[in-house]
Every structure is written in C-alpha cells, then in structure tokens.
XYZ file of C-alpha atoms in Angstrom:
579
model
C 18.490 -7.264 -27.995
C 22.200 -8.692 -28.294
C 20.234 -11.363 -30.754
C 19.020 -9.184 -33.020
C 22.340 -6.943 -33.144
C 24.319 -9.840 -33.996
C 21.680 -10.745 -36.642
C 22.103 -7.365 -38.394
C 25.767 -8.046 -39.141
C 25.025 -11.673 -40.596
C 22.129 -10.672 -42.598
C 24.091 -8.146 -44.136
C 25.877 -10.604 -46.369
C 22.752 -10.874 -48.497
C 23.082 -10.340 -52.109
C 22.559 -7.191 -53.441
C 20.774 -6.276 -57.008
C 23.179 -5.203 -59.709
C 20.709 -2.112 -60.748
C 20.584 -0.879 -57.087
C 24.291 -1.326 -56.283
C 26.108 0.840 -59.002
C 23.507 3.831 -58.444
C 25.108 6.416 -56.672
C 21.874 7.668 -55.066
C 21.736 3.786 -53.346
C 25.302 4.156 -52.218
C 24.726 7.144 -50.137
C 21.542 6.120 -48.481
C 22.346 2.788 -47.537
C 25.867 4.003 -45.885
C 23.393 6.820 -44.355
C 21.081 4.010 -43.222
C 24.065 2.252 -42.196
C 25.042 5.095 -39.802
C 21.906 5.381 -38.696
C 21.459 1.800 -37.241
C 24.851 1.663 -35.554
C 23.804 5.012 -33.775
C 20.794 3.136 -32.891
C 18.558 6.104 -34.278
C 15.847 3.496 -35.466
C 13.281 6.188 -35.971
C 15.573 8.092 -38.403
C 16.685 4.782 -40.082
C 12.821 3.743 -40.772
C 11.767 6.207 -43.549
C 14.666 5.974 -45.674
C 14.534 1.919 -45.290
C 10.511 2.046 -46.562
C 11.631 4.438 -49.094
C 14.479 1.969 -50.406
C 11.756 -0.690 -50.241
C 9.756 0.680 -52.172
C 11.835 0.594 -55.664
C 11.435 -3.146 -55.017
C 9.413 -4.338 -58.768
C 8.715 -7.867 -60.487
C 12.135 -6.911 -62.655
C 13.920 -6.366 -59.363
C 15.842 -9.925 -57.407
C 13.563 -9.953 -54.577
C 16.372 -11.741 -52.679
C 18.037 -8.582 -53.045
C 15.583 -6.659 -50.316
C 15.761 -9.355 -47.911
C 18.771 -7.751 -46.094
C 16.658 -4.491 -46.089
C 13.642 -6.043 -44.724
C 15.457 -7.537 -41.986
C 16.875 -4.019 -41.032
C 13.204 -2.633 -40.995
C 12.129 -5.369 -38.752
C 15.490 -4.548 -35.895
C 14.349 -1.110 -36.255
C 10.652 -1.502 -35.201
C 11.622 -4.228 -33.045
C 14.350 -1.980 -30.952
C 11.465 0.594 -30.759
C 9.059 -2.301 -29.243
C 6.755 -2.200 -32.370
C 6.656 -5.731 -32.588
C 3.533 -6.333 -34.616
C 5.572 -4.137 -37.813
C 8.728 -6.133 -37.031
C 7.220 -9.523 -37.285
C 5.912 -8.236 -40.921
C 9.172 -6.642 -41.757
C 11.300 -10.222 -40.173
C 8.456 -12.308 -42.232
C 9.171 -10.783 -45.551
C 12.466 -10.786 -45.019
C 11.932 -14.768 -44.791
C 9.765 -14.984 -47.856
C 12.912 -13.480 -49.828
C 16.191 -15.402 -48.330
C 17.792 -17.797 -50.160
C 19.486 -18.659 -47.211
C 17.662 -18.142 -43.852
C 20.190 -17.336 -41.129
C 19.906 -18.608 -37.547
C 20.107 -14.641 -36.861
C 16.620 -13.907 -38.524
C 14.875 -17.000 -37.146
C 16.174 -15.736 -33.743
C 14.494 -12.068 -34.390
C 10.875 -13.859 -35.578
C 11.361 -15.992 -32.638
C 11.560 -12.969 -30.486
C 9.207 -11.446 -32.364
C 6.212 -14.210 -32.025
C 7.145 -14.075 -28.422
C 6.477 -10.575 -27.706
C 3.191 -10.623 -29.890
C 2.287 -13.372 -27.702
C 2.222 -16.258 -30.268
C 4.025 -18.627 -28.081
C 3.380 -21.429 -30.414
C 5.461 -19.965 -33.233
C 7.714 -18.477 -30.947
C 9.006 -22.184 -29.786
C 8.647 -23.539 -33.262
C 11.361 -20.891 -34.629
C 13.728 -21.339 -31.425
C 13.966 -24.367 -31.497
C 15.160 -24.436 -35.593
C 17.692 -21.823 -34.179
C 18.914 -24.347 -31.305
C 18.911 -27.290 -34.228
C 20.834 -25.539 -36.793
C 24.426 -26.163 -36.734
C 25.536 -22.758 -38.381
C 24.347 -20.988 -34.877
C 27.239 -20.321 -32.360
C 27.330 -20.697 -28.689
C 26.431 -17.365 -27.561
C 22.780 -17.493 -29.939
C 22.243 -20.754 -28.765
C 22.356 -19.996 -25.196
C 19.885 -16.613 -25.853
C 17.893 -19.166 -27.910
C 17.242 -21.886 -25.162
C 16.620 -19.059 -22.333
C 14.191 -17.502 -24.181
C 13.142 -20.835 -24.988
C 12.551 -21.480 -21.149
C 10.429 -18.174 -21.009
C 8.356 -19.369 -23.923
C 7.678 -22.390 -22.243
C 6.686 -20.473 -18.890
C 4.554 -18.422 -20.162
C 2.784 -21.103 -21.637
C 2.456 -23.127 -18.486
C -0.981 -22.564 -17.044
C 0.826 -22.625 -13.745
C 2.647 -19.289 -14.203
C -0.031 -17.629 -15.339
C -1.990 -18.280 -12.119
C 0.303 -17.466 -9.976
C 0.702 -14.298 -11.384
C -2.879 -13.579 -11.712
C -3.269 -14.874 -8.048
C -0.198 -12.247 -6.956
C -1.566 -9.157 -8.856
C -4.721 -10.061 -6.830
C -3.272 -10.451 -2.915
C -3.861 -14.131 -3.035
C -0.186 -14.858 -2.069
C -0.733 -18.563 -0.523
C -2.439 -19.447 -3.709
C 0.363 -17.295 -5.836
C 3.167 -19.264 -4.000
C 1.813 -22.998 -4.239
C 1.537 -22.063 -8.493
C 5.120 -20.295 -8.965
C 6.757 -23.071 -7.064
C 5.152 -25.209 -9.276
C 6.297 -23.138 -12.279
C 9.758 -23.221 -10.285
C 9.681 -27.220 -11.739
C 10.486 -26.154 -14.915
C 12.182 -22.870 -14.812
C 14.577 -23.281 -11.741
C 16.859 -20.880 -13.033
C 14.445 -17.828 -13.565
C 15.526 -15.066 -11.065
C 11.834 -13.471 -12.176
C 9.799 -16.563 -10.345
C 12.425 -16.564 -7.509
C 11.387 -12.645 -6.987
C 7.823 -12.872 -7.222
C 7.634 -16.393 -5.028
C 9.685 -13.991 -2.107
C 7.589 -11.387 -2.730
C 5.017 -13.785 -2.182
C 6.233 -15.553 1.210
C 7.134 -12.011 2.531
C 3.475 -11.275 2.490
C 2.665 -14.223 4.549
C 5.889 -13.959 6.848
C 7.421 -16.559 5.865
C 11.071 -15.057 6.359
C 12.833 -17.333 5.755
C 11.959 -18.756 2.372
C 11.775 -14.639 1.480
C 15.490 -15.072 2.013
C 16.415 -18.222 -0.077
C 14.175 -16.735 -3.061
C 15.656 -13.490 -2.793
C 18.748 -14.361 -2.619
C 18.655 -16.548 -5.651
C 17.422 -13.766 -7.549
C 21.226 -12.018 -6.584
C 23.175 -15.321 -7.239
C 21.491 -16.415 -10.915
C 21.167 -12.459 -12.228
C 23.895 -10.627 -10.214
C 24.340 -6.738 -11.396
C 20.657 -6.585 -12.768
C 17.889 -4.174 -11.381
C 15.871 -7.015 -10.299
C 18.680 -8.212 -8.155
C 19.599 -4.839 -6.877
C 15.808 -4.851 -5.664
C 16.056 -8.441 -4.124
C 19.046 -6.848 -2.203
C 17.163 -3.552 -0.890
C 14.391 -6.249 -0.347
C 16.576 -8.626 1.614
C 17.806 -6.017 3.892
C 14.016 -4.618 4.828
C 13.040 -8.167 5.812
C 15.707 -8.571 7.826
C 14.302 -6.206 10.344
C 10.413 -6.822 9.734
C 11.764 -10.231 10.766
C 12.751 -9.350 14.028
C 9.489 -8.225 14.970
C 7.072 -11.238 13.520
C 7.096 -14.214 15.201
C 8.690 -17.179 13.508
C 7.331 -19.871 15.504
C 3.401 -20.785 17.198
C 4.063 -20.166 19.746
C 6.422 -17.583 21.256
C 7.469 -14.871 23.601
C 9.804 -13.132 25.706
C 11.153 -12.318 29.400
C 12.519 -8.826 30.626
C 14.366 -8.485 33.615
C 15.325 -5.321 34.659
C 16.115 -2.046 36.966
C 14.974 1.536 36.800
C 15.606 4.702 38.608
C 12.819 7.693 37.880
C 13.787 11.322 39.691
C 10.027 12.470 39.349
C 8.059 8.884 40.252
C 4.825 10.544 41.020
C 4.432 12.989 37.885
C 3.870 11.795 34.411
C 3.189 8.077 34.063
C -0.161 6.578 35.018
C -1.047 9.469 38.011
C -0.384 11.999 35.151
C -3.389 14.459 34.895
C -4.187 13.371 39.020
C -7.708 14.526 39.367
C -7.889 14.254 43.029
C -6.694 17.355 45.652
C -2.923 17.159 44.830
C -2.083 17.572 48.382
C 1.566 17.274 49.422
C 2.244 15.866 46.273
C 4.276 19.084 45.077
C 7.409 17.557 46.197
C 9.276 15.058 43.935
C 9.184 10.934 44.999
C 12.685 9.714 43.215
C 13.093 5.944 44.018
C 14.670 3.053 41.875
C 12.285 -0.136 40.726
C 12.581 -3.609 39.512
C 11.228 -4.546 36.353
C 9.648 -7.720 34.998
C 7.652 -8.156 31.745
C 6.233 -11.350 30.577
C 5.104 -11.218 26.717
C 3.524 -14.541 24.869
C 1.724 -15.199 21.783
C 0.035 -17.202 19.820
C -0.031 -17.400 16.077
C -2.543 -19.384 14.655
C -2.207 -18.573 11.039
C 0.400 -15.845 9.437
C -2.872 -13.414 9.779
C -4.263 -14.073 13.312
C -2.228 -14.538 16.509
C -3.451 -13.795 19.448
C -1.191 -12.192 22.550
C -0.736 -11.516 26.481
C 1.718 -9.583 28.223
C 2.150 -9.263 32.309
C 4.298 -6.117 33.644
C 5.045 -5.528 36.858
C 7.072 -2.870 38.053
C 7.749 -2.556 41.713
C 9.634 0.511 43.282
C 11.482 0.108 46.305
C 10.176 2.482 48.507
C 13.342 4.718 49.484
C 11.057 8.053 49.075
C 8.560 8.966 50.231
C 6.803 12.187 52.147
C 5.635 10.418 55.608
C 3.704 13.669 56.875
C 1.271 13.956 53.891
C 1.252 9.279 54.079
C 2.437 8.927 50.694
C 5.564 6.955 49.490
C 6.919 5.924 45.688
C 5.643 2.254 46.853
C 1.803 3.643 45.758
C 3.134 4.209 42.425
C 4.062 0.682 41.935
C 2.374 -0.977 38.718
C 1.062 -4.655 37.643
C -0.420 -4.290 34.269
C -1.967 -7.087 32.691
C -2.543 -6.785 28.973
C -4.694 -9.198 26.137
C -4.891 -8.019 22.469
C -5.730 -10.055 19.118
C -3.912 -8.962 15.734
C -5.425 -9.746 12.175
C -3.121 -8.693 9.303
C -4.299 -9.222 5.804
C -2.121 -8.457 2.857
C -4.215 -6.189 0.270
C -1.357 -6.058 -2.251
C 2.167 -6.550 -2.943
C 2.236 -3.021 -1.824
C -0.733 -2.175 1.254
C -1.176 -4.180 4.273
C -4.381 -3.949 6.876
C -3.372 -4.620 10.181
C -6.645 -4.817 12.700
C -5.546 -5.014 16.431
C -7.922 -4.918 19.223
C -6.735 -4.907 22.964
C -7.702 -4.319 26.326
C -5.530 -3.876 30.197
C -6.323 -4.007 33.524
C -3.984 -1.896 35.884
C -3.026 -1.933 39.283
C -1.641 0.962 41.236
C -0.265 0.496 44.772
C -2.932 -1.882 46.097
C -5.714 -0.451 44.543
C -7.536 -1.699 41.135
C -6.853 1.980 39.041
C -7.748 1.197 35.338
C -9.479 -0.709 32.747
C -9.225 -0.066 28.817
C -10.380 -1.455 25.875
C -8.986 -0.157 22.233
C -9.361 -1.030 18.581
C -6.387 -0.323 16.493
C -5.979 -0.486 12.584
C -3.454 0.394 10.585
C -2.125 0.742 6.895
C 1.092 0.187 5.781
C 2.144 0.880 2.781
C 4.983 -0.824 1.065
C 5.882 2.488 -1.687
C 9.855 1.357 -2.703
C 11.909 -0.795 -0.281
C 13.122 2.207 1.463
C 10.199 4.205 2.048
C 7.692 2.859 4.189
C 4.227 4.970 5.575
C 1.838 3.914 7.585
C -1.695 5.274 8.742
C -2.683 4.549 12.199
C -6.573 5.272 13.915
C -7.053 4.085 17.123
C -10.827 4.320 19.161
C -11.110 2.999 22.830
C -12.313 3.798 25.908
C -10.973 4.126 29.786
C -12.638 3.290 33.280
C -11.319 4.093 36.586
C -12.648 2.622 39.399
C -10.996 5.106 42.152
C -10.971 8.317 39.579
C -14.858 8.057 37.841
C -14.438 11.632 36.813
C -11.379 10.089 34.562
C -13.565 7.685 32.607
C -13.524 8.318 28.963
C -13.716 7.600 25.145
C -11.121 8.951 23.060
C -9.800 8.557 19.634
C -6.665 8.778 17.763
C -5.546 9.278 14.219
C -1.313 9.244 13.354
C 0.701 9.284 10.573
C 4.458 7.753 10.600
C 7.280 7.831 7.627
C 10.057 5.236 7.495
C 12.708 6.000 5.657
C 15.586 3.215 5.124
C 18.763 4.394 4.227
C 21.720 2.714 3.232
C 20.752 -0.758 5.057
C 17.772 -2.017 7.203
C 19.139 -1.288 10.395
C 19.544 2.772 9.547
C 16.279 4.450 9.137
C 14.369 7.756 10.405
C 10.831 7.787 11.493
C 8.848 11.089 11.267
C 5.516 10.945 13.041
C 1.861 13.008 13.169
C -0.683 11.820 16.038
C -3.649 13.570 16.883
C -5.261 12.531 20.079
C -8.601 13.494 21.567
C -10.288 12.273 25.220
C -13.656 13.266 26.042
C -14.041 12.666 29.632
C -16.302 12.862 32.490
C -14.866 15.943 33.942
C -18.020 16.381 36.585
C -17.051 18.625 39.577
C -16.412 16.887 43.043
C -16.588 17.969 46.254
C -14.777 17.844 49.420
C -15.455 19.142 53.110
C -11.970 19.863 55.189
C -12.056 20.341 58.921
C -9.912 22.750 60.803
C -10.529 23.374 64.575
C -14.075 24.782 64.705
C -14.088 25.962 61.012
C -15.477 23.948 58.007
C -14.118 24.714 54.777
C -15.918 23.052 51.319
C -13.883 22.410 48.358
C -15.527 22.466 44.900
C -12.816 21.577 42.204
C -12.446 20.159 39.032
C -8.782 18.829 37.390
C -9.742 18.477 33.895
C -8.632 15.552 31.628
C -10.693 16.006 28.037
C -7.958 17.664 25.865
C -6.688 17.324 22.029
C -3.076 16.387 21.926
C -0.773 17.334 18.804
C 2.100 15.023 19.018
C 5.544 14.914 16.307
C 7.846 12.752 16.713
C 11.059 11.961 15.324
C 13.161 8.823 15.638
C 16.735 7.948 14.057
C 17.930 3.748 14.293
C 21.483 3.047 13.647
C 24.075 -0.073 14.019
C 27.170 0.244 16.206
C 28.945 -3.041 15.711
C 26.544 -5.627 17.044
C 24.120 -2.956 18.727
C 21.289 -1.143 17.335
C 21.357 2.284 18.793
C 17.942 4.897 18.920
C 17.325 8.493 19.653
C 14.126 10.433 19.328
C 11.873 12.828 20.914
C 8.401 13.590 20.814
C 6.763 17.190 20.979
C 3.343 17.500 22.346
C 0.775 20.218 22.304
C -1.635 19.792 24.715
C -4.928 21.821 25.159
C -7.595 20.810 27.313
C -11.053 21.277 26.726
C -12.283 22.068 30.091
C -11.188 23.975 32.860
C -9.203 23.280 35.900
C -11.295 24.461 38.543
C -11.230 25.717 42.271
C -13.504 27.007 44.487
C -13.766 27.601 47.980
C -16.294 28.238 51.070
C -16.147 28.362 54.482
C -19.307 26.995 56.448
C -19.988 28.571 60.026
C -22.142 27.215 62.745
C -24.977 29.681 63.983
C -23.924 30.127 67.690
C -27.578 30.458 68.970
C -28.980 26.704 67.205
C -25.483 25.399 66.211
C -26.783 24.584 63.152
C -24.082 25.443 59.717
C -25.160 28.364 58.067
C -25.658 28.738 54.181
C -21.771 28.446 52.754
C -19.891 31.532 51.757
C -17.257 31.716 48.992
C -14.033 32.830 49.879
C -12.363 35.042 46.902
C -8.401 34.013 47.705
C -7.150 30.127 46.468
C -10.104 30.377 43.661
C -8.918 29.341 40.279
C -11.178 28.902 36.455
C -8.505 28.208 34.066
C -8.457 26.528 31.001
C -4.793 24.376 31.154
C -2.395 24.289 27.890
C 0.791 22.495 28.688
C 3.540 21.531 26.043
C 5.736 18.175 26.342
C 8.860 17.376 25.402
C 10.220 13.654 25.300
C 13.824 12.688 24.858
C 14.535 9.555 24.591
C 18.115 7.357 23.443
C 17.787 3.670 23.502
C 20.343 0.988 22.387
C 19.493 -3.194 22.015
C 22.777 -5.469 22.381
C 21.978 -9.431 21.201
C 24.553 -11.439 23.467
C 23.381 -14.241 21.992
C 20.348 -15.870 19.545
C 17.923 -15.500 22.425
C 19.677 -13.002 25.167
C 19.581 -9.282 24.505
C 20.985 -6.692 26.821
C 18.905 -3.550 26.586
C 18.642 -0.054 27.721
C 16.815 3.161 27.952
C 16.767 6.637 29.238
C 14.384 9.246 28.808
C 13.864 12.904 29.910
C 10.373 14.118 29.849
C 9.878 18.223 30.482
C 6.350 19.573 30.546
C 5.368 22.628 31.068
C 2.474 24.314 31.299
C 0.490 27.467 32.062
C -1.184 26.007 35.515
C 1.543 27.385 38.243
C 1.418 27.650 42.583
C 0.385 30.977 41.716
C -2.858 29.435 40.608
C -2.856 26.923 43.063
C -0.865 24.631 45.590
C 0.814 22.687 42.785
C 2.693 23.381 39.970
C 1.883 21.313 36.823
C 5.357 21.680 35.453
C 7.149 19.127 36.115
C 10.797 17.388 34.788
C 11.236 13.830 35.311
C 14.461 11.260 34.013
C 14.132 7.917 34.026
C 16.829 5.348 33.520
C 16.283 1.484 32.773
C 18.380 -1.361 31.790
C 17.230 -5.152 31.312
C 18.145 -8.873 29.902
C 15.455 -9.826 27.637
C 15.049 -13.267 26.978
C 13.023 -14.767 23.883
C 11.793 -18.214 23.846
C-alpha cells in the first residue's frame, strides 16, 4: 500500500478546472475529502468523491477529474475492492495528460489482484522503464514484478494446489522449482518447510524456515517460521534422521516395593507370603533399533532386560526379588501419513513377549492410531485409541482383550523445550476371570480353596506433565491419577474336606464361614514421577528417573491375608547411547 500512498501525493499535481476551483462549495469538499484520505477513512471519502465526479460534463476539462479518479480508485483499492479501483485507476488514465509512474503502479497492483497477470506485468514493467520513477517505486515495482511472474509459473501453482491437498513430496519438488525464479520469496521458503516438515525432513525445515526470518525479519510470517523453528526442534529429537538407527541404555535401579505394581500387579494366584515388601536394586539394559524405509513406514525392535540382584528375598515362603527379573522383547511397525498441513494419522501396530524369572509370563499384540493435530505452533492435541489383546501362559485366567481411548494437550510456551501436557485415557480389560481352585493339606485335614482375583476393570486415568530447560538439561515432572473399578469380584471361599472314619473315604466338602470374602475391588493410583535428560555429547545422554507410585484401595487383611495397598519408589539412572 506504500505505492499507492505515494501515488496520491504525485497525482495531486493534476490540473484543476477553473469553474470548479473558485467555487466555494468545491473548496470545502475537496479539503474535507482531503482529510478524509489522510485519516484513511476511505469509506467516508467515497461518496463525496462520486458526488464531485459527477459535475464532470462535455464543457468541463476532463483532465481536470483525473486527480479525482485516481483518489476513488486508492479508496476502493485500500478497502480491497479491486474490481471498482481498476475502473476508477483506468479512467483516471483515459484523462491524464501526463501519466505518472504512481498511477501505472496502482493499475499494476490493481490487474494483479484481479488476477490479470498479463496486464499486471505489462504496466510494471513501464513503471520500472520510466525514468521519472525513484528508487523506492522501483524496488516495490520489480518485487511485485517477481510475484507476478510466480504466480504465473505453472510450477507455483502446483505446488500449492499439491500442499492444500497433503501431497507434500509432490508440493516440495514444484516450489523448489518455483524457488528458480523467486529465490528471495520468504512465502515459497515457508510453504517448501512446511512442506519438508511433513515428511521429516528436519533439516531442510530448518534452512527454509530460517530464510523466511533472514529475507522478511519483523513480519508475521517470520514470527511464525520462528514459533515453527522452535516446535521442530523437539519433534526432531524424536524422528529418526537416518535408515537406520537406534539406541543403547545402560543403567541401575533400586525399587522399595519390587513385587507390587509392575508386571505381577493384579497377581491372580494365592498371594501367599507375598504381603511383605521385596526391595532390591537391578541393572538395566535396553536395546532399541529401527528401520525407516520411507518418511511414512519404519519398522522397529527393542530388547529390555532388567535383572535384580537378588539381595531380598523371603526364604520361608521360596520367593526372592530375582523372580521378578524381566527380558522383554518388543516388535512394532509405524505408518504416519500426513492428511494436511494441519492433521497427521499415525497407525502403529506392536506386539511383546515377556519373561518373568525363568518362566515365559506374557504375550501381547496391540494396534495403535493416533491423530495429531497441528492447531497453532503452540498448541498441539492429539487423539489416541488403542485395541489389543494379552495371553499368559502361567496366569490363563489373565488372558484378555481390552481397549483404550486418550486424549493429550500440548501446550508450548515460550520455546520448544517448555510445554505442559494434560491427558484423558480411558482403559477397559475384559478378562477371563474364571474361578480356580486349590486343595491345601494340613496334618490330617484337607482344606479346598475356591478364589477368584479379578482383573476386568475400567481405568480413568489424568495426567499432567510440565518439560522445562535447565542449562543443557531438559527437566520433567508429572503425575498420573487413576480410578480404577473392576468389573468382577475378588473372591474367596473356603471348605474343609473330612475323611469318613469307618470307609476313609472324603466326605461331601463343607464351607467354612471365617476367611470368606465377595467383594467387588475399587482402588485409586497415584503416580509421581520427575525425570531430567542431560546430552554430554551428540550421541551420549545421561538420564534419570524417580517415581513414587501409591495405590490404594478398598481390598484390606481384614478381607483377606493381603493388603492391596501398596507404596512403592523406584529410582533409575542410565547412559543412553544413540547410534
């Protein structure tokens, strides 16, 4: 708009009709429509120009409305009426005696904004030729010259085409093309890093982005390339940059409560001598690799092993924290396909295999998707469901099919590396749940167990997380509330089975009323958790963890022989190397 302000003032020295310029009535509206313009109140200024127009006769100089014309035209052009200000700028040109460089600018402009390129490059161009033009409408004239030119390379319009549709490979092959001509346009330099974030391609994001800040510093598109810039610089952390990749942690952990919580949580076998606490101290290694065929499909396996030391245990009921010791072995595939500029589909599908102690204890299979949507650069949500199923080869009454649905909130603050996370899951297991028996032997006396420990629930989770830098670490703290409510109920009963003395045959059993429990369980967890990540150097990272889980619940050694309360800290800290 600087063009067509500078215009104004040079088209003003038109000439003037004699019969206008000594009425009185003519001086007071033009210095009112005078007023008007400078206040930029172009809808105010409009009427009175049409009505000045309008005295214009065959008796009249026609060169005299020129000038008034051209005012019409800035007016409906400043209000983005550009079909009325390409009339108002054209008569304007069919009345000049002299057509300034200013009102060839304006129809330039004009032409280019009613999308008649053709015209629009024609009357540039006069304005770049003509030697009365200075410096400052020369250099508007060839930029918008540029622009001209890109929109009318069949290249650009592609690209743009291919971006509004999610075909960013395609969109980034014809901008860069486009780039050939217009290297200096932060506009293509946004949209091609828009473009290459969608199909990770970090680090060309970066150079695009950051052109966008160096050739249009102080302008909203470069304040977004900076907010932009700083969001990529995480999500670049966790994409792989390379075909292959991965990652080696090698660490220690102590746990005051090894045998609650974790995998044995929910134990659905007679909790015998298991009320006391196991606290031992383990070694930790975890071997992640991947495989990333294209930007959309990689493919990945991880191998964790965590092996506890074996300085608890509870030798008079045979069990010691070495039983808890883990080996997980874990495959999963990842499509991600970009639906916009804005909404991502992420489709994961995994499955593990467990070991516990020396036994084979699990095998699960899950299929994950995900939505993420992009809404500014700071505000990031995402819309997790998650169906899969679990088998225990020691624990049948475990097996199960669940499902999950979750909602999570980023929210980016001042930089990338300072964000909180608010989080909604909803988690449901249906599981086998059968009763199970069990015949115990004491002296003469036979006693029969019938019990069920239920594990079908519906879980309520919220969580909260909070990211910030320290220096050169990136500290964490969260927690995570669960409601837990389980579907069926934890069950107990009890008979005693005599011999007859005469045949010594058992007799029919007979339930015993004490140590009998029908309950349904309801427990409520809370998860603390504080986390920091320390990069020594490109590839070493010294990390740490702690976390305090409390549960409590409504099953207590009143009911029964354990307690399904439980508190348990855990403290961990690695080297993680990535390769």
């Amino acid at each position: 708009m600087l063009g067509l302000c500078l215009g104004f003032k040079a088209q003003a020295q038109q000439p003037v009709s004699p019969e206008l310029s000594q009425g009185a009535e003519w001086l007071q509206q033009n210095q009112e429509i005078q007023a008007l313009l400078q206040k930029e109140d172009y809808e105010s200024a409009i009427p009175l120009l049409l009505e000045l127009i309008s005295k214009e006769s065959e008796s009249t100089e026609r060169s005299a409305f020129a000038n008034y014309y051209y005012q019409l035209g800035l007016a409906y052009y400043n209000l983005k009426l550009y079909a009325l200000a390409l009339d108002a700028f054209e008569s304007s040109l069919q009345r000049s005696l002299e057509i300034p460089p200013t009102l060839l600018f304006s129809l330039g402009m004009s032409y280019y904004y009613t999308r008649n390129l053709e015209n629009a490059q024609e009357y540039l161009n006069r304005v770049i030729a003509d030697p009365r033009s200075n410096s400052e409408l020369i250099g508007l004239a060839e930029n918008q010259l540029m622009l001209t030119l890109r929109d009318q390379s069949g290249v650009y319009q592609e690209g743009m085409k291919a971006y509004q549709e999610g075909r960013f490979s395609e969109a980034s092959q014809y901008l860069t093309e486009a780039l050939r001509f217009l290297p200096n346009s932060g506009e293509l330099h946004y949209y091609l890093g828009a473009s290459q974030i969608q199909t990770q391609n970090y680090d060309l994001a970066r150079f695009h982005f950051q052109e966008v800040i160096r050739l249009e510093p102080g302008t909203e598109l470069a304040q977004r390339a900076q907010l932009t810039l700083e969001v990529i610089e995480k999500l670049g952390k966790d994409q792989p940059q390379r075909p292959f990749y991965g990652s080696l942690n090698l660490g220690f952990t102590t746990d005051s409560n090894v045998n609650f919580g974790g995998p044995r949580d929910n134990n659905t076998s007679l909790p015998e001598g298991s009320n006391l606490n196991l606290s031992d101290g383990s070694l930790i290694f975890n071997l992640a690799t991947g495989y990333q065929w294209f930007p959309e499909l990689g493919l990945k396996y991880n191998l964790y092993t965590q092996q506890y030391l074996g300085f608890s245990s509870q030798t008079s009921q045979g069990l010691s924290s070495t039983d808890f010791s883990l080996i997980l072995n874990s495959l999963s595939l990842s499509n991600r396909f970009a639906l916009s500029d804005q909404l991502e589909l992420s489709l994961n599908t995994q499955g593990d295999f467990e070991w516990l102690g020396k036994d084979p204890f699990l095998w699960d299979a899950y299929f994950r998707p995900s939505l993420t949507w992009y809404l500014t650069e700071r505000l990031v949500t995402r819309a997790n469901l998650a169906l899969g199923g679990e088998l225990y080869p020691q624990y049948s009454e475990r097996d199960n099919l669940n499902h999950q649905i979750g909602f999570e909130q980023f929210i980016y603050l001042w930089n990338s590396q300072t964000w909180l996370r608010f989080s909604y899951d909803w988690f449901q297991v249906y599981a086998r749940d059968q009763i199970q028996r069990r015949e115990i032997e004491q002296g003469t006396t036979l006693f029969q167990v019938d019990f069920r420990f239920a594990n079908s629930r519906v879980s309520h989770q919220l969580g909260l997380g909070f990211g910030f830098p320290v220096g050169p670490i990136q500290f964490e703290v969260g927690s995570r509330f669960d409601m837990i409510d389980y579907t069926q109920p934890e069950q107990v009963q009890q008979y005693v089975i005599r011999l007859n003395p005469l045949t010594g045959l058992q007799l029919p059993p007979q339930a015993l009323t004490a140590g009998n429990i029908e309950k349904f369980r309801q427990d409520q967890r809370l998860n603390f958790y504080a986390q920091f990540d320390w990069p020594i150097s490109r590839e070493l990272k010294l990390q740490g963890r702690y976390t305090r889980t409390t549960n409590v619940s409504n099953i207590t050694p009143d009911d029964y022989a354990i307690s399904r309360s439980y508190l348990k800290d855990v403290l961990g800290l690695s080297l993680r190397y990535e390769f």
